[in-house]
Amino acid sequence: MTNKSLPLKPLLICLRPGQWIKNSLVFAAIIFNGELFNPDLFTISLYGFIVFSLLSSASYLINDIIDAKYDRLHPLKKYRPIASGDLSPEIALQAAILLSLGALVLSLLLNYGLFLLGLIFLGLHLAYSSGLKKFAVFDILAIASSFIIRTFAGEALTSFHLPVWLMMTVIFLSLFIAAGKRRSELVSEGTKTRPALLGYRQQLLDFYTSTFATASVICYALFTFFTEPPQFKRFLTEFLLINFPQALGRKWFMVATIPFVIFGIMRYAQLIYEKQAGEKPEKLLVSDLPLSVALISWGLIIIFIIYVA
């Protein structure tokens, strides 16, 4: 096919590769179980990342096809390729089908559990795009569920599980991000571009975001207190155990990461409330310098605690 018959640039825009960062949750299971540098587990997790990236892109295409008439009313979304006419719905649908089939076949070859989670993920997004997003509360739950499914996929692939309090943190943090997304949309755009916003008042979404933010911090703090990080025979670990026997037993290393999580949530909330910037959370993670620094610092400290200390 020529570029005229297959508009590659508009198609690539619709695939939204920038949002694939969300699929990094697939790696959470091996990271927190001390297996990130295990070649076999890293490779299979990478395949899981690819599966969910393909499924995500397929769901974005379907969503843009269904949402085209609403996107044309949006000050920014009207420039999306399908809404603007740069990409035909027929080509977008064909691409979505191919991506979905490719992802499901790959997932079936990797792991039956991954295949089932892929089906659930795709079904959830189809339901969301087809009508679920028109219903208040259910739309937030659907958005948050997609993050949680990605985390479960990493567990299914590797047979390693996240500690329960960390899993609860993922759940509440997902709800916080979803509620913040809806709040930003309501304040900046009103209700004409998204029917579900008719079911919300700003005060209700403020309550949701503050509740989920608080729950995220509490659950993460409980994770650091009650979860023992994987222990390896390293010089620093042995030195601390000999000279400071309570240092690791009390998990002060993991507790030290709490301020970074608190700052990250506070900064994200500030962006939601002051700049109505929560509509695209994946962009905030890389475009806002304080948030990016907090996230990178937290990640490096976690890696140090689990793999070096």
XYZ file of C-alpha atoms in Angstrom, residues 2-239:
238
model
C 1.103 3.556 -0.666
C 1.109 6.278 1.912
C -1.948 7.733 0.137
C -4.009 4.568 0.648
C -2.651 3.988 4.148
C -2.055 7.266 6.028
C 0.685 6.105 8.372
C 1.154 9.326 10.325
C -2.537 9.755 11.275
C -2.710 6.052 12.125
C 0.356 6.307 14.356
C -1.183 9.294 16.150
C -4.342 7.268 16.819
C -2.275 4.405 18.263
C -1.045 6.833 20.968
C 2.338 5.222 21.712
C 2.907 7.869 24.377
C 0.250 6.163 26.488
C 2.052 2.815 26.438
C 3.838 3.967 29.594
C 0.740 2.777 31.472
C 1.594 -0.781 30.476
C 4.790 -0.609 32.548
C 2.613 -1.878 35.409
C 3.199 -5.325 33.917
C 6.731 -5.156 35.366
C 5.574 -4.374 38.924
C 5.427 -8.038 39.974
C 9.068 -8.784 39.159
C 10.364 -5.410 40.359
C 8.983 -5.776 43.879
C 9.936 -9.442 44.128
C 13.598 -8.836 43.330
C 13.480 -10.444 39.874
C 13.807 -7.454 37.559
C 17.219 -8.589 36.322
C 16.163 -12.195 35.801
C 16.501 -12.485 31.985
C 13.698 -15.017 31.517
C 11.180 -13.180 33.701
C 12.112 -9.805 32.234
C 11.662 -11.142 28.699
C 8.248 -12.650 29.362
C 7.166 -9.446 31.122
C 8.349 -7.480 28.100
C 6.139 -9.659 25.898
C 3.267 -8.871 28.250
C 4.040 -5.169 27.844
C 3.851 -5.597 24.058
C 0.529 -7.461 24.301
C -1.096 -4.716 26.342
C 0.407 -1.984 24.176
C -1.228 -3.566 21.127
C -4.541 -3.995 22.958
C -4.391 -0.421 24.245
C -3.814 0.965 20.761
C -6.671 -1.129 19.389
C -8.991 0.207 22.080
C -7.928 3.805 21.351
C -8.788 3.328 17.686
C -12.224 1.937 18.527
C -12.830 4.704 21.044
C -11.905 7.384 18.507
C -14.262 5.871 15.933
C -17.187 5.893 18.362
C -16.304 9.289 19.850
C -15.686 11.134 16.579
C -18.877 13.227 16.777
C -18.103 14.298 20.352
C -14.438 14.936 19.574
C -15.453 17.440 16.891
C -16.990 19.585 19.650
C -13.836 19.477 21.784
C -11.309 22.333 21.426
C -8.354 19.908 21.215
C -9.787 16.492 20.374
C -11.301 17.864 17.151
C -7.796 17.594 15.680
C -7.641 13.841 16.233
C -7.174 12.094 12.858
C -10.572 10.362 12.743
C -12.527 13.393 13.983
C -10.716 15.691 11.542
C -11.099 13.303 8.597
C -7.391 12.553 8.181
C -8.015 8.857 8.894
C -11.090 6.990 7.701
C -13.079 4.942 10.246
C -12.813 1.899 7.969
C -9.007 1.867 8.021
C -9.004 2.530 11.767
C -11.366 -0.395 12.372
C -9.266 -2.745 10.239
C -6.141 -1.728 12.156
C -7.929 -2.246 15.491
C -8.994 -5.755 14.490
C -5.481 -6.688 13.343
C -3.891 -5.331 16.522
C -6.411 -7.131 18.726
C -5.965 -10.456 16.951
C -2.178 -10.159 17.015
C -2.156 -9.340 20.724
C -4.547 -12.150 21.653
C -2.625 -14.734 19.615
C 0.652 -13.659 21.235
C -0.917 -13.750 24.704
C -2.289 -17.246 24.087
C 1.180 -18.433 23.087
C 2.670 -16.934 26.247
C 0.225 -17.727 29.007
C -3.429 -18.749 29.206
C -3.964 -16.424 32.169
C -2.564 -13.527 30.136
C -4.930 -14.431 27.300
C -7.955 -14.291 29.629
C -6.818 -10.977 31.102
C -6.286 -9.649 27.579
C -9.844 -10.624 26.665
C -11.176 -8.962 29.818
C -9.110 -5.842 29.109
C -10.352 -5.627 25.529
C -13.948 -6.362 26.561
C -13.784 -3.685 29.249
C -12.562 -1.092 26.763
C -15.205 -2.074 24.221
C -17.891 -1.753 26.891
C -16.410 1.567 28.004
C -16.303 2.992 24.481
C -19.743 1.634 23.575
C -21.643 3.110 26.492
C -20.167 2.510 29.927
C -18.375 5.864 29.856
C -21.767 7.593 29.667
C -22.615 6.505 33.209
C -21.163 8.402 36.144
C -19.145 6.363 38.675
C -19.003 3.344 36.325
C -16.757 5.319 33.986
C -14.253 6.000 36.776
C -14.321 2.360 37.874
C -13.711 1.229 34.284
C -10.707 3.538 33.837
C -9.192 2.381 37.123
C -9.834 -1.290 36.311
C -7.667 -1.091 33.204
C -4.655 -0.194 35.379
C -5.377 -3.039 37.774
C -5.688 -5.599 34.960
C -2.216 -4.643 33.727
C -0.817 -5.356 37.188
C -2.571 -8.728 37.334
C -1.111 -9.558 33.916
C 2.419 -9.248 35.284
C 1.500 -11.593 38.121
C -0.074 -14.118 35.740
C 3.016 -14.151 33.525
C 5.603 -14.589 36.271
C 3.705 -16.292 39.134
C 5.023 -13.568 41.441
C 2.470 -11.570 43.389
C 2.454 -8.060 44.773
C 1.984 -7.621 48.529
C -1.666 -6.960 49.334
C -1.065 -3.415 50.610
C 0.866 -2.511 47.465
C -1.962 -3.938 45.375
C -4.413 -1.804 47.336
C -2.172 1.193 46.642
C -2.386 0.484 42.910
C -6.182 0.247 43.131
C -6.674 3.515 45.018
C -4.038 5.346 42.992
C -5.825 4.233 39.814
C -9.117 5.560 41.187
C -7.395 8.822 42.163
C -6.038 9.293 38.634
C -9.412 8.431 37.064
C -11.333 10.821 39.338
C -8.766 13.548 38.685
C -9.170 13.016 34.960
C -12.931 13.513 35.187
C -12.554 16.580 37.418
C -10.206 18.253 34.955
C -12.602 17.512 32.099
C -15.595 18.871 34.007
C -13.881 22.123 35.007
C -12.187 22.845 31.683
C -14.794 21.593 29.198
C -18.176 21.371 30.888
C -20.622 18.582 30.061
C -21.202 18.905 26.315
C -18.265 16.723 25.229
C -18.785 13.851 27.690
C -22.281 12.706 28.785
C -21.025 11.059 31.999
C -20.036 14.476 33.333
C -23.737 15.292 33.678
C -23.745 12.881 36.620
C -21.027 14.729 38.509
C -20.730 17.923 40.457
C -17.328 19.414 41.076
C -17.735 18.920 44.828
C -18.356 15.199 44.340
C -15.237 14.767 42.218
C -13.277 16.776 44.783
C -14.458 14.306 47.415
C -13.476 11.336 45.234
C -9.982 12.645 44.516
C -9.238 13.538 48.143
C -10.587 10.195 49.399
C -8.618 8.115 46.906
C -5.455 10.179 47.444
C -5.668 9.661 51.206
C -6.320 5.936 50.801
C -3.327 5.642 48.457
C -0.952 7.177 50.986
C -2.307 5.064 53.855
C -2.067 1.809 51.892
C 1.451 2.594 50.696
C 2.540 3.413 54.247
C 1.096 0.102 55.447
C 2.942 -1.653 52.614
C 6.265 -0.212 53.769
C 5.613 -1.161 57.401
C 4.289 -4.682 56.920
C 6.166 -5.954 53.859
C 9.715 -7.258 54.125
C 11.736 -6.415 50.999
C 13.488 -9.368 49.346
C 16.690 -10.190 51.222
C 19.946 -10.896 49.424
C 23.386 -11.585 50.792
C 25.014 -8.287 50.048
C 27.758 -6.504 51.936
C 25.575 -3.567 53.000
C 22.754 -5.835 54.155
C 25.097 -8.017 56.224
C 26.813 -4.953 57.704
